[in-house]
mmCIF file of C-alpha atoms in Angstrom:
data_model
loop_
_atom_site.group_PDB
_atom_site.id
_atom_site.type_symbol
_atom_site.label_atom_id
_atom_site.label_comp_id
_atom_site.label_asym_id
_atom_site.label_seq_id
_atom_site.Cartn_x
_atom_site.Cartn_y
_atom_site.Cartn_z
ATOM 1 C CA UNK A 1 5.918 -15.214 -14.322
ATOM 2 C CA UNK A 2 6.876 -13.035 -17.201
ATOM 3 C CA UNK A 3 7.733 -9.973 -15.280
ATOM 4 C CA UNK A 4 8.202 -10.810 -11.571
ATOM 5 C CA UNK A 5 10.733 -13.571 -10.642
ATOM 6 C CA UNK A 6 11.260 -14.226 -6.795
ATOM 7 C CA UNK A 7 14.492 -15.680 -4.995
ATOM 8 C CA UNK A 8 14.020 -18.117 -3.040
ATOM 9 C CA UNK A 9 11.081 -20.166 -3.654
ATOM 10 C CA UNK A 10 11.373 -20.848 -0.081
ATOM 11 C CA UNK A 11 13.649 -20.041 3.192
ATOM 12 C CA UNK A 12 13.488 -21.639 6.618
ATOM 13 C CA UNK A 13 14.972 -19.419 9.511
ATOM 14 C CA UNK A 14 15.371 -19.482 13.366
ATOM 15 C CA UNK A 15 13.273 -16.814 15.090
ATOM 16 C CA UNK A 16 15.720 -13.870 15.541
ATOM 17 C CA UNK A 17 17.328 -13.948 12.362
ATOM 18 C CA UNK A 18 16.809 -11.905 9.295
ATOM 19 C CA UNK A 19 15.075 -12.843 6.342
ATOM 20 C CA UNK A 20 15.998 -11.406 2.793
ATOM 21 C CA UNK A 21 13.912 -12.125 -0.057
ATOM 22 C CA UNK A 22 14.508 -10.970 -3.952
ATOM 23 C CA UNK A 23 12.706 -9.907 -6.571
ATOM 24 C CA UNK A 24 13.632 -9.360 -10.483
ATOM 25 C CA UNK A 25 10.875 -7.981 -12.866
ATOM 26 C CA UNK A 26 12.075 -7.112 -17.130
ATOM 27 C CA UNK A 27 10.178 -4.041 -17.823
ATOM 28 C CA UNK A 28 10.031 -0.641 -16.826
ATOM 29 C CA UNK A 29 7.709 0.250 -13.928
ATOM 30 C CA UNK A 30 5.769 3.174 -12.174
ATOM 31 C CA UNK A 31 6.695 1.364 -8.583
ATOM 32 C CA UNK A 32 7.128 -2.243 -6.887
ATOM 33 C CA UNK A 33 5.140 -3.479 -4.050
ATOM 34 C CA UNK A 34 5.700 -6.221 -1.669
ATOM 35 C CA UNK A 35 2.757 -8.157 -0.162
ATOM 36 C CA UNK A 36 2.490 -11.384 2.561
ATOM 37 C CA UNK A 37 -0.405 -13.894 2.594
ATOM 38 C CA UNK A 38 -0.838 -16.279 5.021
ATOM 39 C CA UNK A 39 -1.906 -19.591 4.031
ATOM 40 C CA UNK A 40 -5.392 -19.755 2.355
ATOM 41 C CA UNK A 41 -5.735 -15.981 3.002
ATOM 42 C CA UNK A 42 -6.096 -12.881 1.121
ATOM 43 C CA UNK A 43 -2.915 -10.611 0.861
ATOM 44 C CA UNK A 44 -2.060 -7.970 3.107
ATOM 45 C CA UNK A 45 -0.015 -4.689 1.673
ATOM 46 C CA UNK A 46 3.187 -4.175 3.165
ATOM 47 C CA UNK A 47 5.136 -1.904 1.133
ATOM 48 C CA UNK A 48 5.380 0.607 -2.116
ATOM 49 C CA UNK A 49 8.232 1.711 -3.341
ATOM 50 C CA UNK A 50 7.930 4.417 -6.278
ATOM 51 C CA UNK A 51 10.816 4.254 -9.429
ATOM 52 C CA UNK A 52 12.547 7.299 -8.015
ATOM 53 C CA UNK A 53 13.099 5.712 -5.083
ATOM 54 C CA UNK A 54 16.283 3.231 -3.716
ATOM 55 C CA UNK A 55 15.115 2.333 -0.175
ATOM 56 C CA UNK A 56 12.472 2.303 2.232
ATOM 57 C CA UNK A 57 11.743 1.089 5.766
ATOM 58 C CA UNK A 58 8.576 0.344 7.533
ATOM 59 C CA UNK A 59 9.091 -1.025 11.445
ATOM 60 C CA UNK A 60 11.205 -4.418 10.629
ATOM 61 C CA UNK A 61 11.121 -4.084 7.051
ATOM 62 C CA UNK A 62 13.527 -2.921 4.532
ATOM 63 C CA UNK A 63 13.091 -2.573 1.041
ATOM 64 C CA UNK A 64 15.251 -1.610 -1.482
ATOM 65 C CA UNK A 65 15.117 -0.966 -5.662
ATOM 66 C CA UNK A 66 17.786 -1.239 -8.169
ATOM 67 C CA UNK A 67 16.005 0.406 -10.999
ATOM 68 C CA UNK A 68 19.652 -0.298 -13.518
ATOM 69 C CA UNK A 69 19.517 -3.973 -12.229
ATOM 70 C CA UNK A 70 15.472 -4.107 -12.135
ATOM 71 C CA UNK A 71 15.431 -6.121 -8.809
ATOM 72 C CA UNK A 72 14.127 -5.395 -5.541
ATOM 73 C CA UNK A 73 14.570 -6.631 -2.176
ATOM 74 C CA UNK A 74 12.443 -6.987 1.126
ATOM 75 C CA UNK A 75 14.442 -7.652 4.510
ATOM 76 C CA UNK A 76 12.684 -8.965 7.190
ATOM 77 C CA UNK A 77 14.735 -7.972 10.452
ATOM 78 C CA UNK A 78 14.666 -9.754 13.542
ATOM 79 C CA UNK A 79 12.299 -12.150 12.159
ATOM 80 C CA UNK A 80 8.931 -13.890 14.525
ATOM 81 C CA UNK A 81 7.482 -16.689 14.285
ATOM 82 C CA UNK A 82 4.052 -14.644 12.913
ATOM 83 C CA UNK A 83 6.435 -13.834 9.911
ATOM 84 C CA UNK A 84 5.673 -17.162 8.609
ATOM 85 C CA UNK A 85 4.064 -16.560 5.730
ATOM 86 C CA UNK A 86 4.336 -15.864 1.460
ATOM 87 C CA UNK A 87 5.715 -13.068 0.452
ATOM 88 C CA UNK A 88 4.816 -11.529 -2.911
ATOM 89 C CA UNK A 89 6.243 -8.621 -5.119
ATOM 90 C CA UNK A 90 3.816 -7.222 -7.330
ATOM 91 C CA UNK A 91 4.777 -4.239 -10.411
ATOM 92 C CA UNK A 92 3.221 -1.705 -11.619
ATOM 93 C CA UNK A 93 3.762 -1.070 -14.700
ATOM 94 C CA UNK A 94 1.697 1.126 -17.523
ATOM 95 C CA UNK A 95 -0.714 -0.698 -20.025
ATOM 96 C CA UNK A 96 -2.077 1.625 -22.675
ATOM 97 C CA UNK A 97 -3.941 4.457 -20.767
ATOM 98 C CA UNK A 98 -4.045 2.276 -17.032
ATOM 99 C CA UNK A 99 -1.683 0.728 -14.923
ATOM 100 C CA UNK A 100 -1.291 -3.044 -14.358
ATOM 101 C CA UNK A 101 0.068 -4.728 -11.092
ATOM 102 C CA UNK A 102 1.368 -8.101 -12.086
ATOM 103 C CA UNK A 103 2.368 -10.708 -9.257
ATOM 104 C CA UNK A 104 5.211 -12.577 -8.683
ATOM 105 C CA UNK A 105 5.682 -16.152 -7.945
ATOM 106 C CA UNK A 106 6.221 -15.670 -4.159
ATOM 107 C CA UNK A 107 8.556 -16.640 -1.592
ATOM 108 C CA UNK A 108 7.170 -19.200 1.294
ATOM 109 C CA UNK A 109 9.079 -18.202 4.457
ATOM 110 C CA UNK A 110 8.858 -20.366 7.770
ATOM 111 C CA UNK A 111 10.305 -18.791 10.905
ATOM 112 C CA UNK A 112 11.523 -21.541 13.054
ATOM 113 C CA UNK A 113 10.370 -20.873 16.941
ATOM 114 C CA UNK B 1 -7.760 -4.914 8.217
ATOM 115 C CA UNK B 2 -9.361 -4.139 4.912
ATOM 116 C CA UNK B 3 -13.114 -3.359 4.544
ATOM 117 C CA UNK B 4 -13.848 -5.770 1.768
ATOM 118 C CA UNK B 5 -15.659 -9.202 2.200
ATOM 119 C CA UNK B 6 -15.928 -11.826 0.018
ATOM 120 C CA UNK B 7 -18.325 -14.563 0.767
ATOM 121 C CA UNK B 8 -18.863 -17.600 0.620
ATOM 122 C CA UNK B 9 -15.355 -18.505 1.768
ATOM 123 C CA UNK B 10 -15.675 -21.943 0.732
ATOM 124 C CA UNK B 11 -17.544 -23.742 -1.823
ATOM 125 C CA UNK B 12 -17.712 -27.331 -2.950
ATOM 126 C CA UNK B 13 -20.162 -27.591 -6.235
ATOM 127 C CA UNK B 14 -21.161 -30.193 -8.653
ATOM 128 C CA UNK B 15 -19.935 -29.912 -12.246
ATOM 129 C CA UNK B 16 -22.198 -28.048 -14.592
ATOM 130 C CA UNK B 17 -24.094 -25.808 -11.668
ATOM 131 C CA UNK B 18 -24.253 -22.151 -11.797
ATOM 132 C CA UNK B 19 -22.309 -20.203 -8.960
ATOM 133 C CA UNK B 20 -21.706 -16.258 -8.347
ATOM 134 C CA UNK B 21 -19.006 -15.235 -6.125
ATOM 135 C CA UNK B 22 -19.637 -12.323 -3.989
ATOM 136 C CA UNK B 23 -17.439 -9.680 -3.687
ATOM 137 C CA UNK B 24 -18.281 -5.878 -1.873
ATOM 138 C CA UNK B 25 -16.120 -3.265 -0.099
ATOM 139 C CA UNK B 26 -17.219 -0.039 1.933
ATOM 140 C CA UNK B 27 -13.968 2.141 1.152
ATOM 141 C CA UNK B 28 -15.735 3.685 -1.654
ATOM 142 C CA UNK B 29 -12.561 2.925 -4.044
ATOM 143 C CA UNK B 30 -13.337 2.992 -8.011
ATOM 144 C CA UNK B 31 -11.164 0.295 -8.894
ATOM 145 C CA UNK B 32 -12.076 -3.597 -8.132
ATOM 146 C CA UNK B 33 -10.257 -7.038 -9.256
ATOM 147 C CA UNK B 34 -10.478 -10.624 -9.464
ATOM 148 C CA UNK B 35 -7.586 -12.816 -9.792
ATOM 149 C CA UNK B 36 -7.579 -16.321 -9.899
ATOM 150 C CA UNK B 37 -4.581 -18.167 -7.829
ATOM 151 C CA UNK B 38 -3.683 -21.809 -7.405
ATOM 152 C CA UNK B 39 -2.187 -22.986 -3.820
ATOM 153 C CA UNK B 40 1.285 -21.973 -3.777
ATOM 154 C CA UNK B 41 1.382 -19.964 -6.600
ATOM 155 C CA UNK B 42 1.379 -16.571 -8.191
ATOM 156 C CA UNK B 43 -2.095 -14.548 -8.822
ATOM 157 C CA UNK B 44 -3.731 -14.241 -12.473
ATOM 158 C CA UNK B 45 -5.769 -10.978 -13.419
ATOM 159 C CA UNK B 46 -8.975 -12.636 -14.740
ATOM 160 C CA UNK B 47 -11.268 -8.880 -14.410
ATOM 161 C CA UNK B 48 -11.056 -5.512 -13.539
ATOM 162 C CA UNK B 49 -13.002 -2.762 -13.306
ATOM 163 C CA UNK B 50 -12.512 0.999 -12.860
ATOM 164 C CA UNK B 51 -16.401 2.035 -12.183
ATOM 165 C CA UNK B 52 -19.525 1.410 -12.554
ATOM 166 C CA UNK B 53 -20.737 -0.170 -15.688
ATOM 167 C CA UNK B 54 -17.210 -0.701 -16.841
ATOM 168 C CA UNK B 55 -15.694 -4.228 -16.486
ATOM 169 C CA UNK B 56 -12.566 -5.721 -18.299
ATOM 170 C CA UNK B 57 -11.050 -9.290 -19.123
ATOM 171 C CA UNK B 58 -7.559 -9.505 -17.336
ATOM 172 C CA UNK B 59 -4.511 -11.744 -18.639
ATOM 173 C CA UNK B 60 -5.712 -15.088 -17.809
ATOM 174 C CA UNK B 61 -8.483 -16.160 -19.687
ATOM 175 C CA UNK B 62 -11.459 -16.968 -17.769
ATOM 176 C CA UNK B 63 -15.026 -18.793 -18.555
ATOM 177 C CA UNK B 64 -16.502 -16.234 -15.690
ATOM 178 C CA UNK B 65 -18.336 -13.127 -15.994
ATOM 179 C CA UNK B 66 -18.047 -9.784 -13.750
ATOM 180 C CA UNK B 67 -20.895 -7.113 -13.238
ATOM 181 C CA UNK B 68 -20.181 -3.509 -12.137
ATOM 182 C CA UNK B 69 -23.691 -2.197 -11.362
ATOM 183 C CA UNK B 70 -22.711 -0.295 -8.003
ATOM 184 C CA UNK B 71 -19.314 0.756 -7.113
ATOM 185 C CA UNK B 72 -19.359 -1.205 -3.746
ATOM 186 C CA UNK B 73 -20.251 -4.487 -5.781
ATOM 187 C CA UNK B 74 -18.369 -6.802 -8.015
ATOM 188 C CA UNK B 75 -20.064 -10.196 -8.491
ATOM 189 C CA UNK B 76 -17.923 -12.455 -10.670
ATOM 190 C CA UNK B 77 -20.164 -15.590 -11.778
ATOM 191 C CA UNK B 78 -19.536 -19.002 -13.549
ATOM 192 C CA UNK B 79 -22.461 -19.980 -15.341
ATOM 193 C CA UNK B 80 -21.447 -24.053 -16.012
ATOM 194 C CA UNK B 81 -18.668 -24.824 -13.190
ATOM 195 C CA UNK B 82 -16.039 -27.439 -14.381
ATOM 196 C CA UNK B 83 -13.563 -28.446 -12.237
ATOM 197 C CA UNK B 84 -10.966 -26.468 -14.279
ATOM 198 C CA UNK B 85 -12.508 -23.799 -12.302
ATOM 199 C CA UNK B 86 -10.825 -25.229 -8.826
ATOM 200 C CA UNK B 87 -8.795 -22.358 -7.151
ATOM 201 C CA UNK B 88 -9.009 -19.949 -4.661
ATOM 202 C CA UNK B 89 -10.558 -16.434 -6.190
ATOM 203 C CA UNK B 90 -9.721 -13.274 -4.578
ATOM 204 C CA UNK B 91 -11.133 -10.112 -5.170
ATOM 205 C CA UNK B 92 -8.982 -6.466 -4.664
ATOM 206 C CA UNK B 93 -10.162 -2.902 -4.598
ATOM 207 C CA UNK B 94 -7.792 0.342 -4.808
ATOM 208 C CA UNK B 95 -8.415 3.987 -4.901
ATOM 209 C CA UNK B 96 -7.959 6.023 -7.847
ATOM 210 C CA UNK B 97 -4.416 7.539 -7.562
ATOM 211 C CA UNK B 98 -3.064 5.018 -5.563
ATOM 212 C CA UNK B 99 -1.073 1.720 -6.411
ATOM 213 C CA UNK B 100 -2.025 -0.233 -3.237
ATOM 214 C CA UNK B 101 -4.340 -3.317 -3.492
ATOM 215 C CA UNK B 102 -6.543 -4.140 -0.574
ATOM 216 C CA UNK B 103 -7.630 -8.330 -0.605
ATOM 217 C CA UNK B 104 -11.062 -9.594 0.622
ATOM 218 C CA UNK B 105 -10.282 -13.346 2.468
ATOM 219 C CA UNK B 106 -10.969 -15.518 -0.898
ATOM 220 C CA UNK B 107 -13.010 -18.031 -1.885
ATOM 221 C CA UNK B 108 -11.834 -21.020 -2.523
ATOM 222 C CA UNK B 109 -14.185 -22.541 -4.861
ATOM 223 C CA UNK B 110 -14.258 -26.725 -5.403
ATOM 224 C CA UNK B 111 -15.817 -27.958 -8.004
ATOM 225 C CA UNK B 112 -15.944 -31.857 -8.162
#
């Protein structure tokens, strides 16, 4: 992708542990979202985080923004088997007079049981 | 859970026939996408629209068509499949003043 990158391509984990996935985008943008899919299945919004902001949390997740380093991360804490999944950032960033959300290459996570 | 529906969720068509790929939502947003996504891999904006009667080409380039006639309903439609046109196609909605994307299911479209 030419503006979101993801790190790993893939992680395996044992139930319990945490999961931390990366993201690095090039250009400037109005905020960074992270999204999961499960397999064959539309994607499901998990969390925004705006320019202004460094860090969020939403029940097990943890997101945070480096705005100097343009990266973004999404922890996963205590991690379930239902985690399994792909996880996707996605930026918005302004085109013209709109805004564009472009999509990274995603992150396959498998939660061991 | 979202309130938007794509249908069908599966379809396995012979080269050269027409198809349209059904796409609706009931949260009254302005703001409805298509992208285009191969298994395992990242999505591609192939339309967009922001209301009725206004429809745009995204970044990947796409043989298909979009229609914005109500706000509720985006139809995107191939008029000669080829089975280039194998991947899943998932269609978004948003509200104005709001980043968020909300997915229908997909369709994952075959075309042999």
């Amino acid at each position: 992708s030419q503006q979101g990158e993801e790190d790993p391509q893939a992680l395996s984990i044992q139930e319990g542990e945490n999961a931390t996935m990366n993201c690095s985008y090039k250009t400037s943008i109005n905020n960074l979202q992270w999204y999961r899919q499960n397999s064959g299945r539309g994607l499901v919004h998990l969390i925004l985080i705006r320019s202004n902001e460094r860090e969020k949390h939403s029940g097990r997740l943890r997101v945070t923004l480096d705005t100097s380093k343009k990266s973004s991360s999404l922890l996963i804490t205590a991690s379930r088997a239902a985690d399994t999944a792909s996880y996707f950032c996605a930026t918005e960033i302004r085109m013209d007079s709109s805004y564009k959300l472009i999509f990274g290459s995603g992150t396959r996570l498998l939660v061991r049981p | 859970e979202a309130d938007i529906y794509q249908t069908p969720r599966y379809l396995v068509i012979g080269t050269g026939k027409k198809i349209t790929l059904e796409c609706s939502q009931t949260m009254g947003h302005d703001k409805m996408y298509w992208y285009q996504q191969d298994p395992g891999m990242e999505l591609h904006l192939i339309h967009y629209s922001y209301g009725v009667n206004s429809t745009e080409k995204g970044d990947l380039s796409s043989e298909s068509t979009v229609s914005r006639i109500r706000t509720e309903h985006f139809p995107l439609t191939l008029e000669s499949a080829r089975p280039s046109h194998t991947s899943q196609y998932l269609c978004a909605s948003s509200s104005t003043g709001t980043g968020e994307q909300y997915f229908g299911p997909g369709t994952r479209l075959t075309v042999t």
